[in-house]
Amino acid sequence: MDLSREYFVTHLECGLTGVPYEAGVVHGLSEAGRPLLVRYDLPALRDAVSRETFAARPASLWKWRELLPLADFSNRLELGEEATPILPLARTAARLGARALLVKDEGRLPTGSFKARGLVMALSMAKELGIAKIAMPTNGNAGAAAAAYAAAAGIEAVIFAPEETPEINIREIAAYGARVYRVNGQIDDCGKLVAAGKETQGWFDLSTLKEPYRIEGKKTMGLELVEQLGWRVPDVIFYPTGGGTGLIGMWKAFAELEAIGLIGPERPRMVAVQAEGCAPMVRAFENGERHAVRWDDPATIASGIRVPQAVGDFLILDAVRESGGFAIAVSDDAIAEAVTAVARDDGTLLCPEGGATLAAYEKALRTGLVGPDEEALLFNCATGLKYPLEDQSRRLDRHQPIDWSSL
Ligand SMILES: *Cc1c(COP(=O)(O)O)cnc(C)c1O
């Protein structure tokens, strides 16, 4: 593989105010307290890369390296960030009377979730910038991905998780050598601990969108899906939205792809999917607001989207509105039913957050928010194997006579 590359980052800028910041130095939030976005020399990129440039490379996240923030590509961490498949949910589509229903199955990434995309970039940049210790709050998957890439980078990691975080996530984080604490609170309470300990502990705050590079990693979902669909976008994307990194990242990806001439002005409608027990973006969308009020007492089985408040709220809501999309909430019962149905019908085990996108799609079809002729792409963000599954086993005593007709 040809690893020669040019570095196209020009600067960073505040996502709210547009104030520029220097690249190549450690940054957290902007002075306005909002996420920083990485900016590239897009005219130069337009001359330097083509569809063929990317098509000729192995199907990995790192194929997009000219559109990624590493100054020295040898600082990249690699645990096998393969492109994830887009699978047709043929029987589910037929059951719902839809023309085309697709799912991008992100559960195949390292640590079993798409948090790997964001955290491989954040930790690779942390390594490049000489950061020795990180801390972050997590509902489970982000902490696991951070811990794995921190281990790969030789960076110390301290992780804070709400008490109710699934056991498997806590154990996985510890297995990678990170120190993990269960905290009697929600993810934003954990985030406050990370901020509060910064001075005495000297760690870097790797919270969602509080450092600039997770968006760049998550952006590769947008780049990848466009290439996989033959350099076009689907009609509508259903994204399970917590902190919104992926939705914001994909929206940025489409803009960059257009600016460098790889797609036209067409965009998918972006749908932010949340759970009825934690739907701050849906409430803000419906109230016509650009910033979302914290959701009190959040509760849902879809832990990845149990995020009561997001620092990038306006970036999520702007993208949803600009795209002509919408925000929609679904019940935990509908989520569980969707997971069960698609596993049986199409052989794909969604995580609850992925199930939420299917439940939202069904609801949107029923209420006419999407049409049966629209091509919809759902996101399954983690492997269903990381979540508790219902015990549906039966017992068989091999020492007793077996009534074969009853099996
Ligand atoms: C983190 C997470 C989400 C939410 O992703 P954001 O980009 O932070 O909104 C959805 N599903 C799963 C499984 C997650 O781990």
Short mmCIF file of C-alpha atoms and ligand atoms in Angstrom, two decimals:
data_model
loop_
_atom_site.label_atom_id
_atom_site.label_comp_id
_atom_site.label_asym_id
_atom_site.label_seq_id
_atom_site.Cartn_x
_atom_site.Cartn_y
_atom_site.Cartn_z
CA MET A 1 0.00 0.00 0.00
CA ASP A 2 1.23 3.47 -0.83
CA LEU A 3 1.34 5.33 2.46
CA SER A 4 2.57 8.63 1.07
CA ARG A 5 0.15 11.40 1.79
CA GLU A 6 -0.18 15.09 2.02
CA TYR A 7 -1.62 16.86 5.01
CA PHE A 8 -4.64 18.97 4.11
CA VAL A 9 -5.78 20.32 7.49
CA THR A 10 -5.74 24.13 7.48
CA HIS A 11 -7.20 24.92 10.92
CA LEU A 12 -9.98 24.15 13.38
CA GLU A 13 -13.00 26.33 13.98
CA CYS A 14 -15.74 26.74 16.57
CA GLY A 15 -18.86 24.96 15.33
CA LEU A 16 -21.03 27.76 16.72
CA THR A 17 -19.12 30.98 16.06
CA GLY A 18 -16.70 30.01 13.27
CA VAL A 19 -13.75 31.48 15.22
CA PRO A 20 -10.55 29.79 13.91
CA TYR A 21 -8.08 27.79 16.01
CA GLU A 22 -4.60 26.57 15.17
CA ALA A 23 -4.17 22.94 14.08
CA GLY A 24 -1.46 20.71 15.55
CA VAL A 25 -1.91 21.71 19.19
CA VAL A 26 -4.08 20.26 21.97
CA HIS A 27 -7.66 21.61 22.01
CA GLY A 28 -10.79 20.90 24.00
CA LEU A 29 -13.94 22.97 23.45
CA SER A 30 -13.88 26.41 21.85
CA GLU A 31 -13.95 29.52 24.00
CA ALA A 32 -17.70 29.60 23.44
CA GLY A 33 -17.82 26.17 25.10
CA ARG A 34 -18.78 24.43 21.86
CA PRO A 35 -17.25 21.69 19.66
CA LEU A 36 -14.34 22.48 17.36
CA LEU A 37 -14.53 21.28 13.76
CA VAL A 38 -11.49 20.35 11.66
CA ARG A 39 -11.21 22.26 8.37
CA TYR A 40 -9.29 21.12 5.28
CA ASP A 41 -7.92 22.78 2.17
CA LEU A 42 -10.79 21.50 0.05
CA PRO A 43 -9.74 23.12 -3.26
CA ALA A 44 -6.33 21.43 -2.94
CA LEU A 45 -8.01 18.15 -2.01
CA ARG A 46 -10.22 18.44 -5.07
CA ASP A 47 -7.08 18.40 -7.23
CA ALA A 48 -5.31 15.72 -5.19
CA VAL A 49 -7.91 12.95 -4.88
CA SER A 50 -10.57 11.31 -7.01
CA ARG A 51 -13.05 8.46 -6.69
CA GLU A 52 -10.30 6.23 -8.08
CA THR A 53 -7.85 7.27 -5.35
CA PHE A 54 -10.15 5.84 -2.72
CA ALA A 55 -11.54 2.94 -4.74
CA ALA A 56 -8.01 1.59 -5.25
CA ARG A 57 -7.32 1.25 -1.51
CA PRO A 58 -8.25 -1.54 0.93
CA ALA A 59 -11.73 -1.16 2.46
CA SER A 60 -10.68 0.37 5.77
CA LEU A 61 -11.36 3.63 7.57
CA TRP A 62 -7.78 4.67 6.84
CA LYS A 63 -8.42 4.76 3.09
CA TRP A 64 -9.82 8.27 3.70
CA ARG A 65 -6.55 9.54 5.11
CA GLU A 66 -6.41 12.81 3.12
CA LEU A 67 -9.71 13.73 4.78
CA LEU A 68 -8.50 12.81 8.26
CA PRO A 69 -6.61 14.97 10.77
CA LEU A 70 -3.31 13.11 11.38
CA ALA A 71 -0.29 15.17 10.35
CA ASP A 72 1.93 12.08 10.46
CA PHE A 73 0.06 9.04 9.18
CA SER A 74 2.42 6.70 11.05
CA ASN A 75 0.75 7.84 14.29
CA ARG A 76 -2.42 5.96 13.35
CA LEU A 77 -3.57 3.16 15.63
CA GLU A 78 -4.93 0.07 13.93
CA LEU A 79 -7.04 -2.70 15.41
CA GLY A 80 -8.74 -3.64 12.13
CA GLU A 81 -11.08 -0.74 11.22
CA GLU A 82 -12.60 -2.52 8.25
CA ALA A 83 -15.43 -1.02 6.19
CA THR A 84 -18.74 -2.33 7.54
CA PRO A 85 -21.29 -3.94 5.23
CA ILE A 86 -24.58 -2.42 4.12
CA LEU A 87 -27.09 -5.27 4.33
CA PRO A 88 -30.53 -5.38 2.74
CA LEU A 89 -33.29 -6.22 5.22
CA ALA A 90 -35.29 -7.93 2.50
CA ARG A 91 -37.93 -9.75 4.54
CA THR A 92 -38.43 -6.82 6.87
CA ALA A 93 -38.89 -4.52 3.87
CA ALA A 94 -41.41 -6.94 2.36
CA ARG A 95 -43.29 -7.18 5.67
CA LEU A 96 -43.54 -3.39 5.82
CA GLY A 97 -44.32 -2.94 2.13
CA ALA A 98 -41.18 -0.88 1.57
CA ARG A 99 -39.11 -0.78 -1.61
CA ALA A 100 -35.64 -0.78 -0.09
CA LEU A 101 -34.53 -1.02 3.51
CA LEU A 102 -30.83 -1.19 4.29
CA VAL A 103 -28.82 -1.44 7.47
CA LYS A 104 -25.19 -0.44 7.90
CA ASP A 105 -23.92 -2.97 10.40
CA GLU A 106 -21.33 -1.25 12.55
CA GLY A 107 -21.21 -4.07 15.08
CA ARG A 108 -18.26 -5.60 13.24
CA LEU A 109 -15.78 -2.90 14.18
CA PRO A 110 -13.12 -3.39 16.87
CA THR A 111 -14.74 -3.57 20.36
CA GLY A 112 -18.06 -4.33 18.66
CA SER A 113 -19.36 -0.83 18.09
CA PHE A 114 -18.94 2.22 15.90
CA LYS A 115 -17.43 4.04 18.84
CA ALA A 116 -14.22 2.55 17.43
CA ARG A 117 -14.40 4.99 14.51
CA GLY A 118 -14.42 8.03 16.75
CA LEU A 119 -12.03 6.77 19.35
CA VAL A 120 -9.41 5.44 16.93
CA MET A 121 -9.15 8.99 15.63
CA ALA A 122 -9.25 10.68 19.05
CA LEU A 123 -6.55 8.37 20.46
CA SER A 124 -4.39 8.50 17.34
CA MET A 125 -4.48 12.29 17.58
CA ALA A 126 -3.82 12.11 21.33
CA LYS A 127 -0.74 10.04 20.54
CA GLU A 128 0.35 12.48 17.84
CA LEU A 129 -0.09 15.43 20.21
CA GLY A 130 1.81 13.73 23.06
CA ILE A 131 -1.11 13.22 25.49
CA ALA A 132 -0.20 10.66 28.17
CA LYS A 133 -3.48 10.23 30.07
CA ILE A 134 -7.15 10.50 29.12
CA ALA A 135 -10.43 10.35 31.02
CA MET A 136 -13.97 10.05 29.73
CA PRO A 137 -17.57 9.35 30.72
CA THR A 138 -19.35 6.49 28.94
CA ASN A 139 -22.57 4.53 28.72
CA GLY A 140 -20.39 1.54 27.81
CA ASN A 141 -19.33 1.33 24.18
CA ALA A 142 -17.30 4.53 24.03
CA GLY A 143 -15.37 3.56 27.15
CA ALA A 144 -14.53 0.17 25.68
CA ALA A 145 -13.28 1.66 22.42
CA ALA A 146 -11.32 4.35 24.25
CA ALA A 147 -9.73 1.77 26.54
CA ALA A 148 -8.76 -0.49 23.64
CA TYR A 149 -7.13 2.27 21.59
CA ALA A 150 -5.52 3.78 24.69
CA ALA A 151 -3.94 0.38 25.33
CA ALA A 152 -2.73 0.28 21.73
CA ALA A 153 -1.29 3.78 22.09
CA GLY A 154 0.28 3.22 25.51
CA ILE A 155 -1.92 5.97 26.95
CA GLU A 156 -3.36 5.75 30.47
CA ALA A 157 -7.18 5.70 30.57
CA VAL A 158 -9.66 6.42 33.37
CA ILE A 159 -13.33 5.77 32.60
CA PHE A 160 -16.49 6.78 34.49
CA ALA A 161 -19.77 4.96 33.78
CA PRO A 162 -23.29 5.29 35.19
CA GLU A 163 -24.13 2.57 37.71
CA GLU A 164 -26.64 0.94 35.33
CA THR A 165 -24.07 0.45 32.53
CA PRO A 166 -24.24 -3.17 31.28
CA GLU A 167 -21.82 -5.48 33.11
CA ILE A 168 -20.18 -6.67 29.89
CA ASN A 169 -19.08 -3.12 29.03
CA ILE A 170 -17.56 -2.51 32.44
CA ARG A 171 -15.62 -5.77 32.31
CA GLU A 172 -14.45 -5.15 28.77
CA ILE A 173 -13.14 -1.69 29.68
CA ALA A 174 -11.21 -3.13 32.64
CA ALA A 175 -9.85 -5.95 30.47
CA TYR A 176 -8.03 -3.37 28.32
CA GLY A 177 -6.27 -2.12 31.42
CA ALA A 178 -8.26 1.07 31.95
CA ARG A 179 -9.38 2.08 35.45
CA VAL A 180 -13.17 2.05 35.35
CA TYR A 181 -15.50 3.51 37.97
CA ARG A 182 -19.25 2.96 38.34
CA VAL A 183 -20.84 6.26 39.35
CA ASN A 184 -24.23 6.78 40.96
CA GLY A 185 -25.49 9.15 38.27
CA GLN A 186 -26.05 9.64 34.55
CA ILE A 187 -23.47 10.08 31.79
CA ASP A 188 -23.46 13.87 32.18
CA ASP A 189 -22.79 13.46 35.91
CA CYS A 190 -19.81 11.28 34.93
CA GLY A 191 -18.74 14.01 32.51
CA LYS A 192 -18.72 16.51 35.38
CA LEU A 193 -16.31 14.26 37.30
CA VAL A 194 -13.98 14.17 34.31
CA ALA A 195 -14.00 17.96 34.15
CA ALA A 196 -13.62 18.34 37.92
CA GLY A 197 -10.63 16.00 38.14
CA LYS A 198 -8.72 17.55 35.25
CA GLU A 199 -6.54 19.83 37.30
CA THR A 200 -5.40 17.41 40.00
CA GLN A 201 -5.20 14.37 37.69
CA GLY A 202 -3.70 16.01 34.63
CA TRP A 203 -5.80 13.96 32.26
CA PHE A 204 -7.15 15.04 28.89
CA ASP A 205 -10.97 15.21 28.68
CA LEU A 206 -12.03 12.84 25.90
CA SER A 207 -15.79 13.37 26.39
CA THR A 208 -18.04 13.27 23.31
CA LEU A 209 -17.43 16.38 21.17
CA LYS A 210 -15.25 17.97 23.86
CA GLU A 211 -12.25 17.12 21.71
CA PRO A 212 -12.23 17.76 17.96
CA TYR A 213 -11.34 14.40 16.42
CA ARG A 214 -14.09 11.91 17.25
CA ILE A 215 -16.28 13.70 14.69
CA GLU A 216 -13.59 13.14 12.07
CA GLY A 217 -13.53 9.42 12.81
CA LYS A 218 -17.31 9.13 12.76
CA LYS A 219 -17.33 11.12 9.53
CA THR A 220 -15.94 8.05 7.79
CA MET A 221 -19.41 6.45 8.05
CA GLY A 222 -20.64 9.06 5.58
CA LEU A 223 -17.63 8.74 3.28
CA GLU A 224 -17.85 4.95 3.34
CA LEU A 225 -21.57 4.62 2.73
CA VAL A 226 -21.43 6.99 -0.24
CA GLU A 227 -18.69 4.93 -1.87
CA GLN A 228 -20.47 1.67 -1.06
CA LEU A 229 -23.70 2.88 -2.69
CA GLY A 230 -21.79 3.77 -5.88
CA TRP A 231 -20.99 7.41 -5.01
CA ARG A 232 -24.54 8.38 -4.17
CA VAL A 233 -26.53 8.99 -1.00
CA PRO A 234 -29.66 7.14 0.17
CA ASP A 235 -32.96 9.04 0.41
CA VAL A 236 -33.09 8.95 4.18
CA ILE A 237 -30.78 7.95 7.05
CA PHE A 238 -32.10 6.85 10.46
CA TYR A 239 -29.47 7.48 13.13
CA PRO A 240 -29.79 6.58 16.84
CA THR A 241 -28.79 9.85 18.43
CA GLY A 242 -27.08 10.26 21.76
CA GLY A 243 -24.29 12.84 21.62
CA GLY A 244 -24.88 12.97 17.87
CA THR A 245 -21.25 12.58 16.81
CA GLY A 246 -22.14 10.30 13.93
CA LEU A 247 -24.96 12.39 12.58
CA ILE A 248 -22.84 15.54 12.74
CA GLY A 249 -19.88 13.69 11.24
CA MET A 250 -21.84 12.28 8.30
CA TRP A 251 -23.35 15.67 7.54
CA LYS A 252 -19.81 17.10 7.46
CA ALA A 253 -18.67 14.20 5.25
CA PHE A 254 -21.33 14.90 2.64
CA ALA A 255 -20.36 18.59 2.51
CA GLU A 256 -16.68 17.72 2.09
CA LEU A 257 -17.42 15.12 -0.59
CA GLU A 258 -19.36 17.72 -2.53
CA ALA A 259 -16.64 20.33 -2.10
CA ILE A 260 -14.02 17.99 -3.52
CA GLY A 261 -16.27 16.99 -6.40
CA LEU A 262 -17.04 13.39 -5.48
CA ILE A 263 -20.82 13.88 -5.11
CA GLY A 264 -23.30 16.59 -6.10
CA PRO A 265 -25.58 18.72 -3.91
CA GLU A 266 -27.98 15.86 -3.15
CA ARG A 267 -28.33 14.92 0.51
CA PRO A 268 -30.18 12.25 2.45
CA ARG A 269 -32.84 13.38 4.87
CA MET A 270 -31.27 12.92 8.30
CA VAL A 271 -33.49 11.44 11.00
CA ALA A 272 -32.41 11.67 14.65
CA VAL A 273 -33.87 8.68 16.48
CA GLN A 274 -34.25 8.74 20.27
CA ALA A 275 -36.03 6.72 22.93
CA GLU A 276 -39.25 8.05 24.47
CA GLY A 277 -37.56 7.87 27.88
CA CYS A 278 -34.74 10.19 26.76
CA ALA A 279 -35.63 12.46 23.85
CA PRO A 280 -34.11 15.93 24.33
CA MET A 281 -33.43 16.38 20.59
CA VAL A 282 -36.95 15.35 19.63
CA ARG A 283 -38.41 17.83 22.10
CA ALA A 284 -36.15 20.64 20.85
CA PHE A 285 -36.91 19.76 17.22
CA GLU A 286 -40.64 19.87 17.85
CA ASN A 287 -40.37 23.15 19.78
CA GLY A 288 -38.36 24.75 16.98
CA GLU A 289 -35.36 25.27 19.25
CA ARG A 290 -31.67 25.18 18.29
CA HIS A 291 -30.44 24.17 21.74
CA ALA A 292 -31.94 21.33 23.77
CA VAL A 293 -32.87 21.46 27.44
CA ARG A 294 -31.55 18.60 29.61
CA TRP A 295 -33.87 15.58 29.82
CA ASP A 296 -34.56 14.72 33.46
CA ASP A 297 -34.59 11.10 34.69
CA PRO A 298 -33.57 9.51 31.37
CA ALA A 299 -34.52 5.84 31.04
CA THR A 300 -34.26 3.42 28.11
CA ILE A 301 -32.88 -0.04 27.35
CA ALA A 302 -30.94 1.57 24.51
CA SER A 303 -28.08 2.73 26.73
CA GLY A 304 -26.03 4.23 23.88
CA ILE A 305 -28.70 6.88 23.37
CA ARG A 306 -29.41 7.51 27.06
CA VAL A 307 -27.79 10.93 26.81
CA PRO A 308 -29.80 13.66 28.58
CA GLN A 309 -27.82 16.58 27.18
CA ALA A 310 -25.49 17.05 24.21
CA VAL A 311 -22.91 19.79 23.78
CA GLY A 312 -23.36 19.53 19.99
CA ASP A 313 -27.16 19.83 20.14
CA PHE A 314 -27.26 22.72 17.64
CA LEU A 315 -25.09 20.82 15.14
CA ILE A 316 -27.49 17.85 15.31
CA LEU A 317 -30.60 20.00 14.99
CA ASP A 318 -29.11 22.15 12.20
CA ALA A 319 -28.23 19.05 10.16
CA VAL A 320 -31.64 17.47 10.68
CA ARG A 321 -33.44 20.67 9.66
CA GLU A 322 -31.16 21.55 6.71
CA SER A 323 -31.60 18.05 5.34
CA GLY A 324 -35.38 18.18 5.51
CA GLY A 325 -35.34 15.36 8.03
CA PHE A 326 -36.94 15.05 11.43
CA ALA A 327 -36.42 13.81 14.99
CA ILE A 328 -38.55 10.97 16.30
CA ALA A 329 -38.88 9.01 19.55
CA VAL A 330 -39.84 5.35 20.01
CA SER A 331 -40.79 3.26 23.04
CA ASP A 332 -38.62 0.57 24.60
CA ASP A 333 -41.33 -1.98 23.74
CA ALA A 334 -41.15 -1.01 20.07
CA ILE A 335 -37.34 -1.23 20.23
CA ALA A 336 -37.42 -4.74 21.70
CA GLU A 337 -40.01 -5.88 19.14
CA ALA A 338 -37.92 -4.51 16.28
CA VAL A 339 -34.79 -6.34 17.49
CA THR A 340 -36.68 -9.63 17.77
CA ALA A 341 -38.40 -9.29 14.41
CA VAL A 342 -35.34 -8.45 12.33
CA ALA A 343 -33.26 -11.23 13.89
CA ARG A 344 -35.92 -13.78 12.98
CA ASP A 345 -36.75 -12.36 9.57
CA ASP A 346 -33.36 -11.35 8.24
CA GLY A 347 -30.76 -13.05 10.44
CA THR A 348 -29.31 -9.79 11.71
CA LEU A 349 -29.00 -9.22 15.45
CA LEU A 350 -29.40 -5.50 16.06
CA CYS A 351 -28.39 -3.75 19.26
CA PRO A 352 -31.28 -1.92 20.99
CA GLU A 353 -30.13 1.39 19.47
CA GLY A 354 -30.21 -0.24 16.03
CA GLY A 355 -33.64 -1.63 16.89
CA ALA A 356 -34.70 1.93 17.68
CA THR A 357 -33.92 2.98 14.11
CA LEU A 358 -36.13 0.21 12.74
CA ALA A 359 -38.93 1.06 15.18
CA ALA A 360 -38.61 4.71 14.12
CA TYR A 361 -38.68 3.75 10.45
CA GLU A 362 -41.86 1.73 10.97
CA LYS A 363 -43.46 4.61 12.85
CA ALA A 364 -42.40 7.09 10.14
CA LEU A 365 -43.84 4.83 7.42
CA ARG A 366 -47.14 4.53 9.32
CA THR A 367 -47.44 8.27 9.81
CA GLY A 368 -46.31 9.19 6.30
CA LEU A 369 -43.07 10.89 7.34
CA VAL A 370 -41.28 8.59 4.90
CA GLY A 371 -42.72 6.94 1.82
CA PRO A 372 -42.47 3.24 0.95
CA ASP A 373 -40.55 4.16 -2.23
CA GLU A 374 -37.78 5.97 -0.39
CA GLU A 375 -34.51 4.14 0.09
CA ALA A 376 -33.88 4.14 3.84
CA LEU A 377 -30.56 3.35 5.52
CA LEU A 378 -30.65 2.36 9.19
CA PHE A 379 -27.64 2.34 11.49
CA ASN A 380 -26.92 -0.64 13.68
CA CYS A 381 -24.21 0.83 15.85
CA ALA A 382 -23.09 -2.14 17.93
CA THR A 383 -23.25 -5.89 17.86
CA GLY A 384 -26.39 -7.23 19.52
CA LEU A 385 -24.15 -9.68 21.35
CA LYS A 386 -23.05 -6.96 23.78
CA TYR A 387 -26.55 -6.70 25.25
CA PRO A 388 -28.55 -9.05 27.47
CA LEU A 389 -30.66 -11.39 25.37
CA GLU A 390 -33.90 -13.00 26.45
CA ASP A 391 -33.53 -16.64 27.55
CA GLN A 392 -35.69 -18.59 25.10
CA SER A 393 -34.03 -21.98 25.56
CA ARG A 394 -35.91 -25.22 26.20
CA ARG A 395 -34.73 -28.18 28.33
CA LEU A 396 -34.31 -31.70 27.08
CA ASP A 397 -33.50 -34.69 29.33
CA ARG A 398 -31.58 -37.17 27.18
CA HIS A 399 -32.10 -39.97 29.78
CA GLN A 400 -35.90 -39.89 29.40
CA PRO A 401 -37.95 -41.13 26.44
CA ILE A 402 -38.25 -38.27 23.96
CA ASP A 403 -41.61 -37.33 22.48
CA TRP A 404 -40.32 -36.36 19.03
CA SER A 405 -43.71 -35.14 17.89
CA SER A 406 -43.61 -32.40 20.52
CA LEU A 407 -40.20 -30.90 19.58
C1 LIG B 1 -22.87 5.87 21.33
C2 LIG B 1 -23.91 5.06 20.71
C3 LIG B 1 -24.95 5.66 19.99
C4 LIG B 1 -25.08 7.15 19.84
O1 LIG B 1 -24.07 7.67 19.02
P1 LIG B 1 -23.76 9.21 18.95
O2 LIG B 1 -23.02 9.42 17.67
O3 LIG B 1 -22.94 9.56 20.14
O4 LIG B 1 -25.07 9.94 18.96
C5 LIG B 1 -25.89 4.84 19.40
N1 LIG B 1 -25.81 3.49 19.51
C6 LIG B 1 -24.81 2.89 20.17
C7 LIG B 1 -24.78 1.40 20.23
C8 LIG B 1 -23.82 3.64 20.80
O5 LIG B 1 -22.84 3.03 21.45
#
